[in-house]
Coordinates of C-alpha atoms in Angstrom, one line a residue:
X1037 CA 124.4 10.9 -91.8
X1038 CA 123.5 10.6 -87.9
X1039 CA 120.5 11.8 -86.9
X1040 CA 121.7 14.9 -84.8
X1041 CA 123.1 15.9 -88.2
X1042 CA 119.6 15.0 -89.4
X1043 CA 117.8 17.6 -87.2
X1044 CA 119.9 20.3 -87.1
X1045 CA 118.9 20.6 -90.9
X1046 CA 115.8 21.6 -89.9
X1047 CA 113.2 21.7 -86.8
X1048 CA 111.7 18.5 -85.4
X1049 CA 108.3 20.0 -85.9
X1050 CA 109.0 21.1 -89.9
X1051 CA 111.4 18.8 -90.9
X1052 CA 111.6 18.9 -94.9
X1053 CA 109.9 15.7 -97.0
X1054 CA 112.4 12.8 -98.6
X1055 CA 112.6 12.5 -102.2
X1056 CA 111.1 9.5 -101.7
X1057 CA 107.4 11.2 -100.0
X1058 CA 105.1 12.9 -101.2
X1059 CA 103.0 11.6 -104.8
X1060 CA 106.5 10.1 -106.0
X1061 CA 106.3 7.9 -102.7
X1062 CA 103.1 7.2 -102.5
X1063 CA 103.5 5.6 -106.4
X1064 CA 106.2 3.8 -105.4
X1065 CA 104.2 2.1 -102.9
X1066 CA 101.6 1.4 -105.3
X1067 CA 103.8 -0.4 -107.6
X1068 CA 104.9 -2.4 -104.5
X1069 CA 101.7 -3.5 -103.8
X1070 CA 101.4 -1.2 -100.7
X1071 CA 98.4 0.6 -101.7
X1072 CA 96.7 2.9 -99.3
X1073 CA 97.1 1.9 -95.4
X1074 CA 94.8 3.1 -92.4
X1075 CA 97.8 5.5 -91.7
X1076 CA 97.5 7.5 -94.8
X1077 CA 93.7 7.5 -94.6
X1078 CA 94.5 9.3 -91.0
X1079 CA 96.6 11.8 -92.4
X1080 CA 94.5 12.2 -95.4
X1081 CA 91.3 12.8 -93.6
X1082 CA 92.4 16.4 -92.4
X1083 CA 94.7 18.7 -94.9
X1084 CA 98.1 19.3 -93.4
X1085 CA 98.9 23.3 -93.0
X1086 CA 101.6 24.4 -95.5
X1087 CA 102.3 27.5 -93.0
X1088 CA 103.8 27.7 -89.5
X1089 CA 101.4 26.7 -87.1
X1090 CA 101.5 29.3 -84.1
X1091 CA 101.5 26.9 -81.3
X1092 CA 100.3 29.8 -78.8
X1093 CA 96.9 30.0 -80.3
X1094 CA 94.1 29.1 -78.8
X1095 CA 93.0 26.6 -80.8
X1096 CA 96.6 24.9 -80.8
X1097 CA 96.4 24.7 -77.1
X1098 CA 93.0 23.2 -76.7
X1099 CA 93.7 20.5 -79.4
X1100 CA 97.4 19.6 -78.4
X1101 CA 95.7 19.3 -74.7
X1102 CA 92.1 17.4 -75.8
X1103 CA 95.1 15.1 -77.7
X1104 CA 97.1 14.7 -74.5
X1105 CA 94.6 13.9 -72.8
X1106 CA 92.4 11.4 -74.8
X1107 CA 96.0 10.0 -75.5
X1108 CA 96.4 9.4 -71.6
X1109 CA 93.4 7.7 -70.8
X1110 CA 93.6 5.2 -73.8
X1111 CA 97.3 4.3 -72.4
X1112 CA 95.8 3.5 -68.9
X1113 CA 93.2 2.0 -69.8
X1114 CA 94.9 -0.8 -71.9
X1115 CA 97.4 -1.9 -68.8
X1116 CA 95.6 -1.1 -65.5
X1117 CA 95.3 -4.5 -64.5
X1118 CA 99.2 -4.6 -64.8
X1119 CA 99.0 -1.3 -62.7
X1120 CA 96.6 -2.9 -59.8
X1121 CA 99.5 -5.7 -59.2
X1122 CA 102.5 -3.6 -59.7
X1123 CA 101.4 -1.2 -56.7
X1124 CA 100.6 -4.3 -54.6
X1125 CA 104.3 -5.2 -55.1
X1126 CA 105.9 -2.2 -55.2
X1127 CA 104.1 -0.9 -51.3
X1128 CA 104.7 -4.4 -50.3
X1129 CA 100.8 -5.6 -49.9
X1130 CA 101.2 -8.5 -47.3
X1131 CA 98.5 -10.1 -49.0
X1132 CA 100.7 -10.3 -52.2
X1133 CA 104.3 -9.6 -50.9
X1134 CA 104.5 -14.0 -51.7
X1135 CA 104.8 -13.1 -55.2
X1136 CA 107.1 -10.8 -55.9
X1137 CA 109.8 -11.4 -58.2
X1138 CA 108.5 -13.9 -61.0
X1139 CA 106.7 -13.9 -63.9
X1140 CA 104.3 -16.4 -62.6
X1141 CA 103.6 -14.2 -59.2
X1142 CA 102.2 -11.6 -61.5
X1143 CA 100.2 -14.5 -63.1
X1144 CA 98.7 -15.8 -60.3
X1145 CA 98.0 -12.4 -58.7
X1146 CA 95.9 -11.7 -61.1
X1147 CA 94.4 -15.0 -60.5
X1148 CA 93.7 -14.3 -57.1
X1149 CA 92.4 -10.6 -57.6
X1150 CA 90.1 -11.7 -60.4
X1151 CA 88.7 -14.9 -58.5
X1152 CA 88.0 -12.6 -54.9
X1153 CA 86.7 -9.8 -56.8
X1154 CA 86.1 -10.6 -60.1
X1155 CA 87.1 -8.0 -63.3
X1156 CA 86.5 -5.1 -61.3
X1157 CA 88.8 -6.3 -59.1
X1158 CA 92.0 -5.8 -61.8
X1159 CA 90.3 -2.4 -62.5
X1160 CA 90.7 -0.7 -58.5
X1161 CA 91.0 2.5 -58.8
X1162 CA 90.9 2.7 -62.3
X1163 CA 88.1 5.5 -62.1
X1164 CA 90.3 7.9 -59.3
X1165 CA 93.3 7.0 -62.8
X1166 CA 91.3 8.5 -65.4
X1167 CA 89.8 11.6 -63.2
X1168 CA 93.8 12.3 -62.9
X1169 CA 95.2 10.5 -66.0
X1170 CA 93.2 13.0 -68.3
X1171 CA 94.1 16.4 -66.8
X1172 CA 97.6 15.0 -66.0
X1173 CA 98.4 13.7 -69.8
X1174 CA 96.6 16.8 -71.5
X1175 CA 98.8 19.4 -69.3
X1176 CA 102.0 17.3 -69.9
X1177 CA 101.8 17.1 -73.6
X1178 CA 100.6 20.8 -73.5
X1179 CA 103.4 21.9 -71.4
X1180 CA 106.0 20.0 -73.7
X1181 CA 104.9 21.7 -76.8
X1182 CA 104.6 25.1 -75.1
X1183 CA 107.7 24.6 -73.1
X1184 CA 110.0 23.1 -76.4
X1185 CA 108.5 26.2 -78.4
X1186 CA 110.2 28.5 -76.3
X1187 CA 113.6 26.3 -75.2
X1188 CA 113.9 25.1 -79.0
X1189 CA 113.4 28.3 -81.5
X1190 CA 115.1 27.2 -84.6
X1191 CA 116.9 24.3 -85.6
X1192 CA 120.4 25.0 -84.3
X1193 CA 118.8 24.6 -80.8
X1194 CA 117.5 21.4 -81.2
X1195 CA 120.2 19.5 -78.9
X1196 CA 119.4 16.4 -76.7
X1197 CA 119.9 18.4 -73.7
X1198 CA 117.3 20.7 -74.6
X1199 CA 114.8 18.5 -75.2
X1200 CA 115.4 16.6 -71.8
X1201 CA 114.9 19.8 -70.5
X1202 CA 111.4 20.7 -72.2
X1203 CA 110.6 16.6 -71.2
X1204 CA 111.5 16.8 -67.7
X1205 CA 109.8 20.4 -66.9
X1206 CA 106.9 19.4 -69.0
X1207 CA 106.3 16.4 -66.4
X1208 CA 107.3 18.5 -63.4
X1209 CA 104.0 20.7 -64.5
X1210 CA 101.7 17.9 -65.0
X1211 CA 102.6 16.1 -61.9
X1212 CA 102.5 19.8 -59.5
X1213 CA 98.4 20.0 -60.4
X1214 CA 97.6 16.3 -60.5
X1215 CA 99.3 14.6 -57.9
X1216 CA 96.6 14.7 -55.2
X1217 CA 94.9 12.8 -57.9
X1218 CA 97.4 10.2 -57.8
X1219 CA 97.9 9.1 -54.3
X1220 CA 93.7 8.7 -54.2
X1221 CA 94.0 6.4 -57.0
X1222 CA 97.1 4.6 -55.1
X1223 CA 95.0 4.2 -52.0
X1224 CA 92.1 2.6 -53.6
X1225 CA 94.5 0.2 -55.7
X1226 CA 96.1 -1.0 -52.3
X1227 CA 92.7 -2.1 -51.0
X1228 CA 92.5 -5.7 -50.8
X1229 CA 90.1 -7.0 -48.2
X1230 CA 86.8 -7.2 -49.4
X1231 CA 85.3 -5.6 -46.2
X1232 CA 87.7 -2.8 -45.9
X1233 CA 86.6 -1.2 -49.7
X1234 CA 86.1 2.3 -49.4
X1235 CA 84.6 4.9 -52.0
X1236 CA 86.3 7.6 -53.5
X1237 CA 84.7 10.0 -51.0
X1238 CA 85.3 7.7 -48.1
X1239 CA 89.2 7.6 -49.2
X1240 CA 89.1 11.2 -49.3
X1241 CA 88.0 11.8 -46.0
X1242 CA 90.5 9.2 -44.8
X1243 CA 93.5 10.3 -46.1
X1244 CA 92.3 14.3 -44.9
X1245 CA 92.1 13.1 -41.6
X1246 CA 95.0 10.8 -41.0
X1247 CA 97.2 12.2 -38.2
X1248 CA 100.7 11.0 -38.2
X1249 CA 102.1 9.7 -34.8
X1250 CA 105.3 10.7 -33.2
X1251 CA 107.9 8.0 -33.6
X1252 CA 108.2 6.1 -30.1
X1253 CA 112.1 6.7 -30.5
X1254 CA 111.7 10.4 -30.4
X1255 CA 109.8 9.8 -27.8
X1256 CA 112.5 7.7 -25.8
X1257 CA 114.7 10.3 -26.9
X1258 CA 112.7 12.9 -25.5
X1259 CA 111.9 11.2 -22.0
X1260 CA 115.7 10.8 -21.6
X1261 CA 116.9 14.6 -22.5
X1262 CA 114.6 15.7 -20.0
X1263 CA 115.5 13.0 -17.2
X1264 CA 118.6 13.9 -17.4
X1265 CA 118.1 17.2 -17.2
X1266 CA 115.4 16.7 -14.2
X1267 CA 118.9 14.8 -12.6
X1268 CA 121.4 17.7 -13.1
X1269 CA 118.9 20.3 -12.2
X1270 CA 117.6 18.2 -9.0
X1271 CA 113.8 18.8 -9.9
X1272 CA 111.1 16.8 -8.2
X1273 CA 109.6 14.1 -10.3
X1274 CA 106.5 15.6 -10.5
X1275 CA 108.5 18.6 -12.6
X1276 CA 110.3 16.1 -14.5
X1277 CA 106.9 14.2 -15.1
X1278 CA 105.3 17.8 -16.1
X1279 CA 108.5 19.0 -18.2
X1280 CA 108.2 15.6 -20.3
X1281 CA 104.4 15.6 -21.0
X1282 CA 105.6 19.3 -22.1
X1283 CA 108.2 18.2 -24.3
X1284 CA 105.9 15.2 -25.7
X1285 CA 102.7 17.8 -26.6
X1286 CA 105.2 20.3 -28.1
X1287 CA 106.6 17.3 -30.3
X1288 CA 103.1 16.3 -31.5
X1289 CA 102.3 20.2 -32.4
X1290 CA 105.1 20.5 -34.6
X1291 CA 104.4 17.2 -36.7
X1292 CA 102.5 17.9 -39.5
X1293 CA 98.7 17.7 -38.6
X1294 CA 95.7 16.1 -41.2
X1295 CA 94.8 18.3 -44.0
X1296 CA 95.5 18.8 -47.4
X1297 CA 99.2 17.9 -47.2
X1298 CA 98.4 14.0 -46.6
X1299 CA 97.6 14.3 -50.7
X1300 CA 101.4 14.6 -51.2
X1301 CA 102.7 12.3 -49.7
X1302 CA 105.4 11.3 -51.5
X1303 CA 105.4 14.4 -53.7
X1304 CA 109.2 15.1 -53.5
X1305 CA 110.4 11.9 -55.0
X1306 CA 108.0 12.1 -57.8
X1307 CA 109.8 15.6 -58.3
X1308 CA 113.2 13.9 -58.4
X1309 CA 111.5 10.9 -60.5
X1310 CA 109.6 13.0 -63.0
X1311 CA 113.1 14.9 -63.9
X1312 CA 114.5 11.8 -65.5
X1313 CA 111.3 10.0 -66.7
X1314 CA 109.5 12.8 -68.2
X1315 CA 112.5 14.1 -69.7
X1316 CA 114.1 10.9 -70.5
X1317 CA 110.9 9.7 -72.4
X1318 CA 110.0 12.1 -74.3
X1319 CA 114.1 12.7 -75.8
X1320 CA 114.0 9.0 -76.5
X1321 CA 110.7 9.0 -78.4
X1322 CA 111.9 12.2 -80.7
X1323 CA 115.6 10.7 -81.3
X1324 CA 114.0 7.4 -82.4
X1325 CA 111.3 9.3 -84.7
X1326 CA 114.7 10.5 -86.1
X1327 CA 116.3 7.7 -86.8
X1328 CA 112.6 6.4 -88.5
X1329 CA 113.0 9.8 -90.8
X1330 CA 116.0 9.5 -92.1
X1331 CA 115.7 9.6 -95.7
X1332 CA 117.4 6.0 -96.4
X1333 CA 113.9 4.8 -94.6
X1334 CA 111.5 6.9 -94.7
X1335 CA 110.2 5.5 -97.5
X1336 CA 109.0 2.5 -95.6
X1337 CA 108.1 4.3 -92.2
X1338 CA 106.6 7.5 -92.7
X1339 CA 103.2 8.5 -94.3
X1340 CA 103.0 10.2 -97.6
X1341 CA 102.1 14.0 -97.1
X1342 CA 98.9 14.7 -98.9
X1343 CA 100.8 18.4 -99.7
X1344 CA 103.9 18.3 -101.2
X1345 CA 104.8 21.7 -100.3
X1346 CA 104.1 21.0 -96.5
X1347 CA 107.1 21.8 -94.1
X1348 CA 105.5 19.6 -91.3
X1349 CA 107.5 16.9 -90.1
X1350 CA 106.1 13.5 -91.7
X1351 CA 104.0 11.4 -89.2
X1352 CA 105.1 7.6 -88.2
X1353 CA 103.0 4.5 -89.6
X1354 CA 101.4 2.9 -86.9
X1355 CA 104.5 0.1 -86.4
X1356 CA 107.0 2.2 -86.2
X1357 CA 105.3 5.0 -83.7
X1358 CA 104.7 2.3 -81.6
X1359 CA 108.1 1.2 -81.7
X1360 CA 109.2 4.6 -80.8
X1361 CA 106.8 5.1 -77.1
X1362 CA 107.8 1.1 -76.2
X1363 CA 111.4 2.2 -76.6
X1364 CA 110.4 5.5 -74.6
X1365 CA 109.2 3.6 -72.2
X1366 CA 111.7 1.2 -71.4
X1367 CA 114.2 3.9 -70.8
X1368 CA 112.7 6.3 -69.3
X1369 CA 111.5 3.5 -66.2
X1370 CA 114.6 2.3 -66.2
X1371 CA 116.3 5.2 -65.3
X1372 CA 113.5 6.4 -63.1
X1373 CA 112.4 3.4 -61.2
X1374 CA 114.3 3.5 -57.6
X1375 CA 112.2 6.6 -57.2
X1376 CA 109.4 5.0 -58.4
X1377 CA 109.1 2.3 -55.5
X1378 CA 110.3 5.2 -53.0
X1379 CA 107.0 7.6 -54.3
X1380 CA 104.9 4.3 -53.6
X1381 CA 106.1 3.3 -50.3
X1382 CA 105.5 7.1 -49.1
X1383 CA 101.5 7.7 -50.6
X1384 CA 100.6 4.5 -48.7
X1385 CA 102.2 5.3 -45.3
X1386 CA 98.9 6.6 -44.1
X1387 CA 97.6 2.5 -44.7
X1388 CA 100.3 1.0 -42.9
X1389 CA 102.6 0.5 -39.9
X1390 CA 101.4 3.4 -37.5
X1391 CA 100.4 6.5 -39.8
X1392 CA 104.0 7.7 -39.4
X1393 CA 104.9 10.4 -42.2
X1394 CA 108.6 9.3 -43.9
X1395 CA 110.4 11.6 -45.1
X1396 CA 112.5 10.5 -48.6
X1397 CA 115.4 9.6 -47.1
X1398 CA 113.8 7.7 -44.6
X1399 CA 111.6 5.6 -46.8
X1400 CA 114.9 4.9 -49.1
X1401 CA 116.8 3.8 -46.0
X1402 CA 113.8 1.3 -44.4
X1403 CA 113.4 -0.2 -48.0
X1404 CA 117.4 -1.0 -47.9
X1405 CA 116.7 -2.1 -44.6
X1406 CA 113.8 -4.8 -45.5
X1407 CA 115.3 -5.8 -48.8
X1408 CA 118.3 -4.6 -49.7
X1409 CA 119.4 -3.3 -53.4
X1410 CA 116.9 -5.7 -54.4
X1411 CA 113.9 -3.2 -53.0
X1412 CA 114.3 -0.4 -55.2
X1413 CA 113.8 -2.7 -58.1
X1414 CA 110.8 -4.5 -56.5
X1415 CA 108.3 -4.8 -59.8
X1416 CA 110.5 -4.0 -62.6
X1417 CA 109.6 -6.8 -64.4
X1418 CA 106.2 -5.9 -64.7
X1419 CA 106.8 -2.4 -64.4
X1420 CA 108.5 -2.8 -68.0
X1421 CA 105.6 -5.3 -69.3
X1422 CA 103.0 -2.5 -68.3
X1423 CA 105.4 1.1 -69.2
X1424 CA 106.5 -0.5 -73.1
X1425 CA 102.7 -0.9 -74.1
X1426 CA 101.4 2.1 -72.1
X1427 CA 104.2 5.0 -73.5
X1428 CA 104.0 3.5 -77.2
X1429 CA 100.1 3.9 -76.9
X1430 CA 100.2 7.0 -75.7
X1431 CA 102.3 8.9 -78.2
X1432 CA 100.4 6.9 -81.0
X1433 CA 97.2 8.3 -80.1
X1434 CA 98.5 11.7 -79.5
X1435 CA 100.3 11.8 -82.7
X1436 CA 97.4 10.6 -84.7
X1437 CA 95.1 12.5 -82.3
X1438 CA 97.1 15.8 -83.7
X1439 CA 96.3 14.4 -87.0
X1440 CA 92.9 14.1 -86.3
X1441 CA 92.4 17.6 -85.1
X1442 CA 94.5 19.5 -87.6
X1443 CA 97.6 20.3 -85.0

């Protein structure tokens, strides 16, 4: 039996219990020596609901979201040293552009970050990552049960495609309310010289103010439009002079100025990137938790349901819910990541080069420029050591934090 056939028995949210769950289970894993794990001490420790749970309540909201967002800080936290180097590489740092591309670069990064600034050092930025990480998890996981409630009614609806769809519009939420959030926390992660450190408030104010400068080839551009029109027309240099310094200040007006828009930079591939990741991640995490339920295994990899006459789908043990966000994770930045280095290269053009503003397209095509194909995979190495860990965290302490709260 395949696991689409699987789900379309019933719900992913109510799937029935194997013959081999419940009190007949949880004796056969007595007389295997089993016992009683952490896992079904978890699930014991709060009585599953027999009926439907209405997932527009109140209460289901504020749990699911507390969840979310307990479950996103706890992911960050474990791999935001990882984080601090992979954003060095990935907005080419020129202290740390040297290692790129091994294993021991990453190593001896780290090395060079903890012995200049010690273990606060690997944890830049870390505070601006939990002020966003929080509302940014808790309004993803949110959205995604709110969202898949309404795309996937019954269980002839529950299709791959749909749930990419609640995924990726799930993460397209999140990231619209957060984001400022995230280009502060980039900023202070890019810091590396110990007299150029700034404070949250400090990077705030910097990043409000920025002014982007003209490009001097629009500027070339511009002198020679209006020379040659100054030749055609016969004006006197001091008109031509005048008409340029027009055509310059009318330029600069029309470039966006400092304000509130410098906090998304970037924003538009993280729209493009979130589509595939968000989406991407969560399908992957519910089609393995499939394959885990099937009732030839689920035996071995789901808890016993302290009701038998529950219709909740079982929970994951702890090996095998991990297994499910690491292989999330590894998909979903795979498929993502060429955006990924784009979004960086953008949120820290305010720190380099002249302040100029890129555009998507522009970034894409200087990164081809400096490095090839190579650039848009700049990190990925690390990028997977750091996602696997992170994504399998996260849905575990979601799923047991649903547990937990009784959701």
């Amino acid at each position: 039996m395949s696991p689409t056939a699987t789900h379309n028995a019933a719900p992913s949210s109510y799937a029935p219990q194997s013959p081999e769950t419940g009190s007949q289970g949880r004796g056969r894993q007595m007389e295997m020596g089993l016992g009683t794990t952490d896992d079904e001490a978890v699930a014991s420790s709060k009585p599953v609901q027999s009926k439907k749970l209405d997932k527009q309540s109140l209460a289901y909201v504020w749990r699911t979201g507390l969840a979310g967002g307990l479950a996103g800080c706890a992911a960050k936290s474990v791999v935001a040293p990882l984080d601090r180097v992979k954003i060095l590489f990935q907005a080419s740092n020129p202290q740390f552009a040297k290692y790129t591309g091994s294993w021991f670069g990453v190593v001896t990064a780290m090395r060079d970050i903890n012995q200049q600034d010690g273990l606060r050092g690997l944890f830049r930025g870390h505070s601006a990552t939990l002020l966003r990480i929080f509302p940014y998890a808790a309004i993803r996981f949110l959205a995604y049960e709110q969202i898949r409630s309404v795309i996937i009614k019954n269980s002839s609806q529950e299709t791959p495609l749909r749930r990419l769809l609640s995924g990726s519009l799930a993460g397209i939420t999140s990231v619209f309310f957060t984001y400022p959030l995230e280009v502060i926390r980039v900023r202070l992660a890019f810091e590396t010289l110990r007299d150029a450190r700034s404070s949250l408030s400090s990077i705030c104010k910097q990043i409000y103010h920025e002014h982007p400068s003209v490009p001097a080839h629009h500027l070339s551009a511009s002198a020679a439009a209006v020379a040659n029109s100054s030749a055609d027309a016969s004006l006197p240099i001091r008109a031509a002079a005048s008409a340029f310094s027009s055509t310059a200040s009318t330029m600069q007006a029309v470039q966006p100025r400092a304000g509130l828009i410098n906090f998304y930079r970037g924003f538009s591939p993280t729209l493009w990137g979130m589509l595939p990741y968000a989406g991407v991640s969560f399908l992957t995490h519910d089609t393995v938790g499939d394959w885990f339920r099937l009732p030839s295994v689920a035996q071995y990899t789901t808890i016993p349901s302290t009701s038998p006459e529950s219709k909740q789908r079982l929970p994951l043990r702890t090996p095998f819910e991990l297994l499910s966000g690491a292989l999330a994770g590894l998909v979903s930045q795979t498929v993502s990541y060429p955006l990924e280095v784009i979004r960086r290269r953008m949120q820290v053009g305010g720190a380099v080069g002249d302040g100029h503003r890129l555009g998507m397209g522009e970034t894409a095509r200087r990164i081809w420029t400096e490095k090839g194909a190579r650039g848009f995979w700049v990190g990925l190495t690390i990028g997977y050591v750091k996602v696997m860990p992170m994504v399998a965290v996260s849905f575990w302490v979601y799923e047991r934090g649903k547990l937990a709260l009784g959701v």
